[in-house]
């Protein structure tokens, strides 16, 4: 590629039976300020264009390499290294073919991003049961991304205009959370929180660390994790020049962050962190995997089978994910 040719953003279509194709089509129809392509199925996207009544203004163009994606009005560049999906694939129904396709599109995008052929990856939702039916068993995008890139230190961050939250543990049973909260995991997540904020343009990130137990353990009365694990990790981060504080009670720390006291909250487990973010609304929520060798953002919602194919899906979260991917990758960034 010429040094003057900007790297494109790579969208992954996600599960073809969900709302991914529809929101991607709506996003391209609205116009994008930077070159992009879709890793997905041309037939499915073409059907979504027709279903939305956009055939006169928008069309699919198959490409063989990401470098061929151009930012042209009315065109959706599509790259598919996987087999075509069935023409009669029904919307809103579990499909092994759609599940396997979602996995393949993601893997191809990861490989191109690893090879520095993409500026960032933006993912539409996949369905875990559909993937399992297609022979692929992962809890979600994050674990696939980490395994395929060989990333051992990573974290999930959820962000919207009011709040950023990063998780120490992700997709594990609640009964296993305490044993998974180690000093190393805690410190790594604090460091990743600092990195994420810097990438997002926050020059001096203020990091709040939530406690695991009620009242952040109340000096050991409700648990020892805050004393034995979380506080030592915070102190080590502080010694490295990171502005981390806590552990703060989980029932108030998110409210304080929303008011502007903190730039990001380190949450100890999945629902502790995601409930406050999603309560504020998923329309502009973005999921970011921190620690990868490239930027990956995603919508903050699922495949929404109940409304798939009806033309009413809101692309706002996908647009927010695209905008954040651009913000986290300067124009001269080649990764």
Tab-separated table of C-alpha atoms in Angstrom:
chain	number	residue	atom	x	y	z
A	1	UNK	CA	0.000	0.000	0.000
A	2	UNK	CA	1.043	3.559	-0.570
A	3	UNK	CA	1.871	5.454	2.591
A	4	UNK	CA	-0.764	7.982	1.562
A	5	UNK	CA	-3.517	5.369	1.321
A	6	UNK	CA	-5.515	5.246	4.548
A	7	UNK	CA	-6.172	1.860	6.088
A	8	UNK	CA	-9.874	0.963	6.130
A	9	UNK	CA	-12.020	0.119	9.118
A	10	UNK	CA	-13.090	-3.521	9.006
A	11	UNK	CA	-16.678	-4.271	10.041
A	12	UNK	CA	-17.628	-7.871	10.815
A	13	UNK	CA	-21.210	-8.706	9.900
A	14	UNK	CA	-21.852	-10.915	12.905
A	15	UNK	CA	-24.719	-13.393	12.849
A	16	UNK	CA	-26.536	-13.071	9.520
A	17	UNK	CA	-29.859	-14.022	11.104
A	18	UNK	CA	-29.648	-11.125	13.575
A	19	UNK	CA	-29.722	-7.362	13.136
A	20	UNK	CA	-26.057	-7.050	12.153
A	21	UNK	CA	-26.653	-6.865	8.382
A	22	UNK	CA	-29.434	-4.305	8.816
A	23	UNK	CA	-27.516	-1.911	11.046
A	24	UNK	CA	-24.426	-2.148	8.825
A	25	UNK	CA	-26.487	-1.282	5.748
A	26	UNK	CA	-28.086	1.660	7.566
A	27	UNK	CA	-24.659	2.905	8.632
A	28	UNK	CA	-23.251	2.826	5.098
A	29	UNK	CA	-26.427	4.412	3.758
A	30	UNK	CA	-25.930	7.346	6.135
A	31	UNK	CA	-22.369	7.829	4.896
A	32	UNK	CA	-19.009	7.276	6.587
A	33	UNK	CA	-16.101	9.732	6.810
A	34	UNK	CA	-13.437	7.044	6.403
A	35	UNK	CA	-12.959	4.013	4.142
A	36	UNK	CA	-14.485	0.786	5.437
A	37	UNK	CA	-15.341	-2.718	4.330
A	38	UNK	CA	-17.515	-5.537	5.640
A	39	UNK	CA	-16.328	-9.062	6.355
A	40	UNK	CA	-19.538	-10.897	5.653
A	41	UNK	CA	-21.942	-12.327	3.122
A	42	UNK	CA	-22.746	-10.259	0.025
A	43	UNK	CA	-26.084	-11.970	-0.557
A	44	UNK	CA	-27.301	-11.291	2.968
A	45	UNK	CA	-26.270	-7.638	2.795
A	46	UNK	CA	-27.864	-7.256	-0.639
A	47	UNK	CA	-31.111	-8.693	0.752
A	48	UNK	CA	-30.964	-6.208	3.634
A	49	UNK	CA	-30.515	-3.359	1.159
A	50	UNK	CA	-33.610	-4.504	-0.732
A	51	UNK	CA	-35.631	-5.028	2.429
A	52	UNK	CA	-34.841	-1.475	3.531
A	53	UNK	CA	-35.780	-0.037	0.134
A	54	UNK	CA	-32.277	1.261	-0.571
A	55	UNK	CA	-31.516	-0.561	-3.833
A	56	UNK	CA	-31.477	2.626	-5.901
A	57	UNK	CA	-28.910	4.360	-3.723
A	58	UNK	CA	-26.776	1.553	-2.284
A	59	UNK	CA	-25.109	-1.571	-3.652
A	60	UNK	CA	-22.701	-4.295	-2.588
A	61	UNK	CA	-19.302	-4.549	-4.247
A	62	UNK	CA	-17.260	-7.705	-3.724
A	63	UNK	CA	-13.542	-7.168	-3.114
A	64	UNK	CA	-10.695	-9.657	-2.683
A	65	UNK	CA	-8.393	-7.678	-0.392
A	66	UNK	CA	-9.006	-4.984	2.261
A	67	UNK	CA	-6.743	-2.528	0.417
A	68	UNK	CA	-9.354	-2.371	-2.360
A	69	UNK	CA	-11.972	-0.820	-0.074
A	70	UNK	CA	-12.743	2.730	-1.134
A	71	UNK	CA	-14.827	5.333	0.615
A	72	UNK	CA	-17.396	5.848	-2.134
A	73	UNK	CA	-20.971	6.948	-1.570
A	74	UNK	CA	-23.515	4.243	-2.298
A	75	UNK	CA	-21.095	1.277	-2.120
A	76	UNK	CA	-20.590	-1.370	0.566
A	77	UNK	CA	-17.275	-3.160	-0.083
A	78	UNK	CA	-17.610	-6.789	1.047
A	79	UNK	CA	-14.848	-9.323	1.592
A	80	UNK	CA	-15.808	-12.959	2.159
A	81	UNK	CA	-13.226	-15.744	2.379
A	82	UNK	CA	-15.892	-18.141	3.672
A	83	UNK	CA	-18.588	-19.931	1.729
A	84	UNK	CA	-21.766	-18.120	0.745
A	85	UNK	CA	-24.704	-18.474	3.126
A	86	UNK	CA	-27.984	-20.059	1.937
A	87	UNK	CA	-30.271	-17.706	0.003
A	88	UNK	CA	-33.230	-18.771	2.129
A	89	UNK	CA	-31.574	-18.087	5.511
A	90	UNK	CA	-34.460	-16.917	7.731
A	91	UNK	CA	-34.125	-13.813	9.904
A	92	UNK	CA	-34.498	-14.140	13.646
A	93	UNK	CA	-33.877	-17.887	13.815
A	94	UNK	CA	-30.940	-19.842	15.163
A	95	UNK	CA	-28.757	-21.024	12.276
A	96	UNK	CA	-25.607	-23.144	12.396
A	97	UNK	CA	-24.513	-21.689	9.045
A	98	UNK	CA	-24.939	-18.117	10.291
A	99	UNK	CA	-23.128	-18.957	13.530
A	100	UNK	CA	-20.153	-20.479	11.728
A	101	UNK	CA	-20.093	-17.599	9.262
A	102	UNK	CA	-19.950	-15.033	12.066
A	103	UNK	CA	-16.897	-16.799	13.476
A	104	UNK	CA	-15.163	-17.008	10.097
A	105	UNK	CA	-15.755	-13.319	9.290
A	106	UNK	CA	-14.261	-12.359	12.645
A	107	UNK	CA	-11.204	-14.582	12.190
A	108	UNK	CA	-10.482	-13.168	8.732
A	109	UNK	CA	-10.754	-9.613	10.048
A	110	UNK	CA	-8.449	-10.452	12.970
A	111	UNK	CA	-5.848	-11.874	10.607
A	112	UNK	CA	-5.934	-8.771	8.410
A	113	UNK	CA	-5.721	-6.471	11.428
A	114	UNK	CA	-2.760	-8.482	12.726
A	115	UNK	CA	-1.104	-7.987	9.341
A	116	UNK	CA	-1.701	-4.219	9.659
A	117	UNK	CA	-4.116	-4.159	6.742
A	118	UNK	CA	-6.926	-2.601	8.802
A	119	UNK	CA	-7.076	0.542	10.903
A	120	UNK	CA	-9.391	-1.160	13.425
A	121	UNK	CA	-12.122	-3.787	13.697
A	122	UNK	CA	-15.745	-2.949	14.507
A	123	UNK	CA	-17.914	-5.975	15.254
A	124	UNK	CA	-21.639	-6.494	14.856
A	125	UNK	CA	-23.221	-8.991	17.296
A	126	UNK	CA	-22.839	-12.751	17.079
A	127	UNK	CA	-24.927	-15.450	18.742
A	128	UNK	CA	-23.128	-17.924	20.982
A	129	UNK	CA	-25.706	-20.712	20.542
A	130	UNK	CA	-25.572	-20.349	16.772
A	131	UNK	CA	-21.782	-20.557	16.872
A	132	UNK	CA	-22.007	-23.677	19.017
A	133	UNK	CA	-24.429	-25.189	16.505
A	134	UNK	CA	-21.818	-24.411	13.838
A	135	UNK	CA	-19.120	-26.250	15.764
A	136	UNK	CA	-17.481	-23.244	17.447
A	137	UNK	CA	-17.621	-22.944	21.243
A	138	UNK	CA	-16.524	-19.606	22.724
A	139	UNK	CA	-18.218	-17.390	25.329
A	140	UNK	CA	-18.026	-14.393	22.984
A	141	UNK	CA	-15.960	-12.107	20.759
A	142	UNK	CA	-13.422	-11.236	23.458
A	143	UNK	CA	-12.137	-14.757	23.964
A	144	UNK	CA	-11.835	-15.395	20.204
A	145	UNK	CA	-9.900	-12.166	19.742
A	146	UNK	CA	-7.547	-12.940	22.620
A	147	UNK	CA	-6.845	-16.514	21.555
A	148	UNK	CA	-6.304	-15.784	17.870
A	149	UNK	CA	-3.927	-12.905	18.596
A	150	UNK	CA	-2.100	-14.741	21.382
A	151	UNK	CA	-3.045	-12.017	23.866
A	152	UNK	CA	-2.817	-13.123	27.497
A	153	UNK	CA	-3.442	-9.767	29.196
A	154	UNK	CA	-6.687	-8.228	28.011
A	155	UNK	CA	-9.896	-6.755	29.355
A	156	UNK	CA	-13.377	-5.758	28.262
A	157	UNK	CA	-14.269	-2.080	28.485
A	158	UNK	CA	-17.796	-0.722	28.067
A	159	UNK	CA	-18.187	2.953	27.332
A	160	UNK	CA	-20.939	5.452	26.640
A	161	UNK	CA	-20.991	9.263	26.835
A	162	UNK	CA	-21.469	9.109	30.632
A	163	UNK	CA	-19.351	6.216	31.848
A	164	UNK	CA	-16.363	3.963	31.119
A	165	UNK	CA	-16.099	0.583	32.857
A	166	UNK	CA	-13.430	-2.095	32.518
A	167	UNK	CA	-13.778	-5.628	33.901
A	168	UNK	CA	-11.314	-7.722	35.912
A	169	UNK	CA	-13.244	-10.932	35.180
A	170	UNK	CA	-15.565	-11.430	32.235
A	171	UNK	CA	-17.592	-14.499	31.229
A	172	UNK	CA	-17.360	-16.781	34.257
A	173	UNK	CA	-19.899	-17.979	36.841
A	174	UNK	CA	-20.381	-15.651	39.801
A	175	UNK	CA	-19.277	-18.481	42.107
A	176	UNK	CA	-15.800	-18.365	40.502
A	177	UNK	CA	-15.239	-14.614	40.600
A	178	UNK	CA	-13.478	-14.423	43.970
A	179	UNK	CA	-10.917	-17.089	43.110
A	180	UNK	CA	-10.181	-15.413	39.754
A	181	UNK	CA	-9.455	-12.015	41.322
A	182	UNK	CA	-5.702	-12.253	41.792
A	183	UNK	CA	-3.145	-9.536	42.429
A	184	UNK	CA	-1.827	-9.887	38.879
A	185	UNK	CA	-5.297	-9.769	37.297
A	186	UNK	CA	-6.210	-6.699	39.332
A	187	UNK	CA	-2.992	-4.838	38.531
A	188	UNK	CA	-3.148	-5.775	34.841
A	189	UNK	CA	-6.694	-4.429	34.591
A	190	UNK	CA	-5.757	-1.151	36.271
A	191	UNK	CA	-2.878	-0.766	33.822
A	192	UNK	CA	-5.187	-1.566	30.899
A	193	UNK	CA	-7.704	0.988	32.196
A	194	UNK	CA	-4.962	3.610	32.156
A	195	UNK	CA	-3.971	2.601	28.628
A	196	UNK	CA	-7.568	2.678	27.407
A	197	UNK	CA	-8.126	6.196	28.683
A	198	UNK	CA	-4.886	7.428	27.137
A	199	UNK	CA	-5.969	5.924	23.791
A	200	UNK	CA	-9.311	7.680	24.151
A	201	UNK	CA	-7.579	11.035	24.598
A	202	UNK	CA	-7.658	11.358	28.402
A	203	UNK	CA	-4.235	12.754	29.279
A	204	UNK	CA	-4.286	12.073	33.029
A	205	UNK	CA	-6.772	9.257	33.691
A	206	UNK	CA	-8.423	9.029	37.102
A	207	UNK	CA	-9.129	5.373	37.805
A	208	UNK	CA	-11.605	4.221	40.428
A	209	UNK	CA	-11.405	0.595	41.522
A	210	UNK	CA	-14.637	-0.945	42.782
A	211	UNK	CA	-14.613	-3.348	45.683
A	212	UNK	CA	-15.885	-6.883	45.284
A	213	UNK	CA	-17.865	-7.138	48.511
A	214	UNK	CA	-20.630	-4.910	49.954
A	215	UNK	CA	-19.211	-1.628	51.301
A	216	UNK	CA	-15.867	-2.614	49.697
A	217	UNK	CA	-15.494	-5.262	52.402
A	218	UNK	CA	-15.877	-2.830	55.325
A	219	UNK	CA	-12.371	-3.432	56.692
A	220	UNK	CA	-12.647	-7.197	56.312
A	221	UNK	CA	-16.087	-7.616	57.875
A	222	UNK	CA	-17.636	-8.717	54.558
A	223	UNK	CA	-14.597	-10.302	52.924
A	224	UNK	CA	-10.834	-10.219	52.619
A	225	UNK	CA	-10.391	-9.629	48.866
A	226	UNK	CA	-10.157	-5.859	49.252
A	227	UNK	CA	-7.450	-6.120	51.915
A	228	UNK	CA	-5.430	-9.009	50.546
A	229	UNK	CA	-5.636	-8.460	46.773
A	230	UNK	CA	-7.300	-5.278	45.522
A	231	UNK	CA	-5.618	-2.686	47.748
A	232	UNK	CA	-2.061	-4.013	47.164
A	233	UNK	CA	-2.663	-3.852	43.410
A	234	UNK	CA	-3.903	-0.263	43.680
A	235	UNK	CA	-0.823	0.715	45.681
A	236	UNK	CA	1.481	-0.852	43.112
A	237	UNK	CA	-0.290	1.006	40.292
A	238	UNK	CA	0.089	4.249	42.221
A	239	UNK	CA	3.821	3.595	42.565
A	240	UNK	CA	3.949	3.380	38.757
A	241	UNK	CA	2.430	6.831	38.403
A	242	UNK	CA	-1.120	5.661	37.690
A	243	UNK	CA	-3.836	7.719	39.387
A	244	UNK	CA	-5.790	4.777	40.794
A	245	UNK	CA	-7.897	4.934	43.949
A	246	UNK	CA	-10.151	2.697	45.993
A	247	UNK	CA	-11.401	0.155	46.540
A	248	UNK	CA	-14.697	2.039	46.499
A	249	UNK	CA	-18.113	0.573	47.339
A	250	UNK	CA	-19.720	-0.756	44.192
A	251	UNK	CA	-23.089	0.775	44.989
A	252	UNK	CA	-21.824	4.368	44.714
A	253	UNK	CA	-18.645	4.406	42.615
A	254	UNK	CA	-20.447	4.349	39.247
A	255	UNK	CA	-22.627	7.290	40.238
A	256	UNK	CA	-19.497	9.209	41.233
A	257	UNK	CA	-17.871	8.414	37.897
A	258	UNK	CA	-20.957	9.568	36.023
A	259	UNK	CA	-20.743	12.870	37.928
A	260	UNK	CA	-17.188	13.334	36.659
A	261	UNK	CA	-15.029	12.330	39.638
A	262	UNK	CA	-13.392	9.476	37.709
A	263	UNK	CA	-12.583	8.744	34.070
A	264	UNK	CA	-13.026	4.980	34.310
A	265	UNK	CA	-14.168	2.385	36.855
A	266	UNK	CA	-12.475	-0.998	37.302
A	267	UNK	CA	-15.313	-3.422	38.045
A	268	UNK	CA	-14.634	-6.837	39.516
A	269	UNK	CA	-17.136	-8.925	37.565
A	270	UNK	CA	-19.396	-8.830	34.524
A	271	UNK	CA	-22.732	-7.681	35.925
A	272	UNK	CA	-21.240	-5.307	38.485
A	273	UNK	CA	-19.807	-3.286	35.624
A	274	UNK	CA	-22.288	-3.810	32.820
A	275	UNK	CA	-25.520	-3.129	34.683
A	276	UNK	CA	-24.756	0.566	35.323
A	277	UNK	CA	-23.476	1.080	31.771
A	278	UNK	CA	-26.499	-0.545	30.168
A	279	UNK	CA	-28.923	1.131	32.558
A	280	UNK	CA	-27.729	4.429	31.095
A	281	UNK	CA	-28.731	3.110	27.676
A	282	UNK	CA	-27.281	0.789	25.040
A	283	UNK	CA	-28.018	3.105	22.106
A	284	UNK	CA	-24.611	4.762	22.330
A	285	UNK	CA	-22.808	2.057	24.293
A	286	UNK	CA	-19.583	0.618	22.909
A	287	UNK	CA	-17.682	-2.540	23.860
A	288	UNK	CA	-13.886	-2.269	23.525
A	289	UNK	CA	-11.336	-5.054	23.947
A	290	UNK	CA	-8.267	-3.521	25.611
A	291	UNK	CA	-4.842	-5.152	25.302
A	292	UNK	CA	-5.036	-6.413	21.712
A	293	UNK	CA	-2.376	-5.462	19.141
A	294	UNK	CA	-5.048	-3.450	17.312
A	295	UNK	CA	-8.207	-1.533	18.216
A	296	UNK	CA	-11.455	-3.490	18.374
A	297	UNK	CA	-14.786	-1.914	19.202
A	298	UNK	CA	-18.271	-3.378	19.119
A	299	UNK	CA	-21.930	-2.687	19.663
A	300	UNK	CA	-23.230	-2.950	23.204
A	301	UNK	CA	-26.174	-5.201	22.330
A	302	UNK	CA	-26.939	-8.645	20.996
A	303	UNK	CA	-28.337	-10.108	17.800
A	304	UNK	CA	-31.928	-9.105	18.699
A	305	UNK	CA	-33.559	-12.022	16.898
A	306	UNK	CA	-36.961	-10.716	18.006
A	307	UNK	CA	-36.723	-7.702	15.678
A	308	UNK	CA	-34.365	-9.040	12.991
A	309	UNK	CA	-35.614	-8.557	9.446
A	310	UNK	CA	-38.229	-5.974	10.413
A	311	UNK	CA	-36.256	-2.894	9.441
A	312	UNK	CA	-36.537	-1.237	12.856
A	313	UNK	CA	-33.077	-1.916	14.352
A	314	UNK	CA	-31.215	1.167	15.596
A	315	UNK	CA	-27.638	1.541	14.259
A	316	UNK	CA	-26.657	4.130	16.916
A	317	UNK	CA	-24.416	1.773	18.915
A	318	UNK	CA	-22.653	0.612	15.756
A	319	UNK	CA	-22.071	4.216	14.735
A	320	UNK	CA	-20.696	4.978	18.211
A	321	UNK	CA	-18.371	1.960	17.925
A	322	UNK	CA	-17.142	3.166	14.522
A	323	UNK	CA	-16.591	6.715	15.771
A	324	UNK	CA	-14.669	5.475	18.822
A	325	UNK	CA	-12.495	3.218	16.640
A	326	UNK	CA	-11.548	6.276	14.592
A	327	UNK	CA	-10.882	8.327	17.732
A	328	UNK	CA	-8.612	5.621	19.163
A	329	UNK	CA	-6.555	5.306	15.959
A	330	UNK	CA	-4.972	8.548	14.717
A	331	UNK	CA	-4.955	9.166	10.965
A	332	UNK	CA	-1.296	8.261	10.695
A	333	UNK	CA	-1.789	4.991	12.621
A	334	UNK	CA	-1.117	1.926	10.504
A	335	UNK	CA	-2.739	-0.489	12.920
